[in-house]
């Protein structure tokens, strides 16, 4: 599990640790981790050239002490001090190690280390930082803790910011490492353990072992009904393929049975693709809305009346108020959530965390906001972010497969938050597997699900 803590949580944990450590020891730990990460990126030390962009905070100190370590290994290190209050001890250490203090201007460097603004900084950059970055455009950047100029706790950006190839963070991940748009500015993220004692994190990202632990496995005495029955009400005369794709996700093998009770116009296609799927009857979860067109409201009302957990997707999202307070997963993309909340789509895409939490709170249900890094929010504000996937997953019908998959997990016994987070992770992993040879369509994702489940969960 990747756990992302807030700035306040990190500051409190650092203060507790600092009280037990010699002065400067924590910064030295951070600087050593940063220096070795830069060396790994460089591939060699002697004769390589590294530039430090140094602001006034502790991140600037981390960069300076890391620069001193690099200089002692044979790296030519130069620092541009972008503040009159740069860390004095770090400046002295860099000079003593043979590094130099320069001024912004043209130069040849192999790597730029961004120590401009720390985790306590506000979004955006001051003009002198923007000017300095302009001189080194195109050179690989290593960000210290977070790319300067992003909002650490929300993942938002406002104005100019650093775009890093590698971010070396300390003690724990922060929300900005997982949440877009800031996550796109982080590049690869490398965590340096500082030994912090931290509370529960408000933002998490499941990993393969977490998903494997969550997915239910049949016991030795299991039969098709004890493993869960998932029902699908999807498709219409206009969109029969949505029914097929929703059923394909539901029929991944995690539930003991799939029932189709959607549009009659899609029934023959569903039966042809999945002869094991049966007709209406009792279920432990419903998947409603994909391609349902004008029939979405009626399908959702009938599903709500059954009193079982629900996945509400696509056309049914317009009637999401019907599930308020019930065990349900809503699966909007940014445009659908914008309509639900009556805001502009650009607002959703600028503040993913804020709007996913807002929707979950208003509708008193789990909200899965689909995107590059999908955000799954509970009404109490707890969030999981999905980091699996590929840009090829942005294809018509992929969300239909996801809805069916989450429905199968609900029917198998997971609560809505776990089902949404685990389903999103598996969906992204299946897309990545399917896209190894290039572009994919939604049915490719569904076909890859059993392979991913066999690898992650076990056969």
Short mmCIF file of C-alpha atoms in Angstrom, two decimals, residues 4 75 152 168 182 185 188 255 258 260 267 270 281 302 306 329 402-403 442-443:
data_model
loop_
_atom_site.label_atom_id
_atom_site.label_comp_id
_atom_site.label_asym_id
_atom_site.label_seq_id
_atom_site.Cartn_x
_atom_site.Cartn_y
_atom_site.Cartn_z
CA UNK A 4 0.07 9.57 1.21
CA UNK A 75 30.50 15.35 -9.74
CA UNK A 152 1.18 18.99 -2.06
CA UNK A 168 12.74 11.91 -4.50
CA UNK A 182 0.40 17.31 -9.87
CA UNK A 185 4.60 16.64 -12.92
CA UNK A 188 8.91 8.51 -11.30
CA UNK A 255 -18.80 -14.06 -9.05
CA UNK A 258 -24.11 -13.44 -13.91
CA UNK A 260 -28.71 -10.34 -17.55
CA UNK A 267 -30.15 -10.19 -25.27
CA UNK A 270 -25.13 -11.08 -24.70
CA UNK A 281 -33.62 -13.66 -10.72
CA UNK A 302 -36.07 -1.49 -9.95
CA UNK A 306 -34.01 -4.99 -4.38
CA UNK A 329 -20.50 2.85 -6.32
CA UNK A 402 -15.12 -1.62 -15.23
CA UNK A 403 -18.69 -1.34 -13.97
CA UNK A 442 -12.67 -2.44 -24.42
CA UNK A 443 -13.22 -6.12 -25.20
#
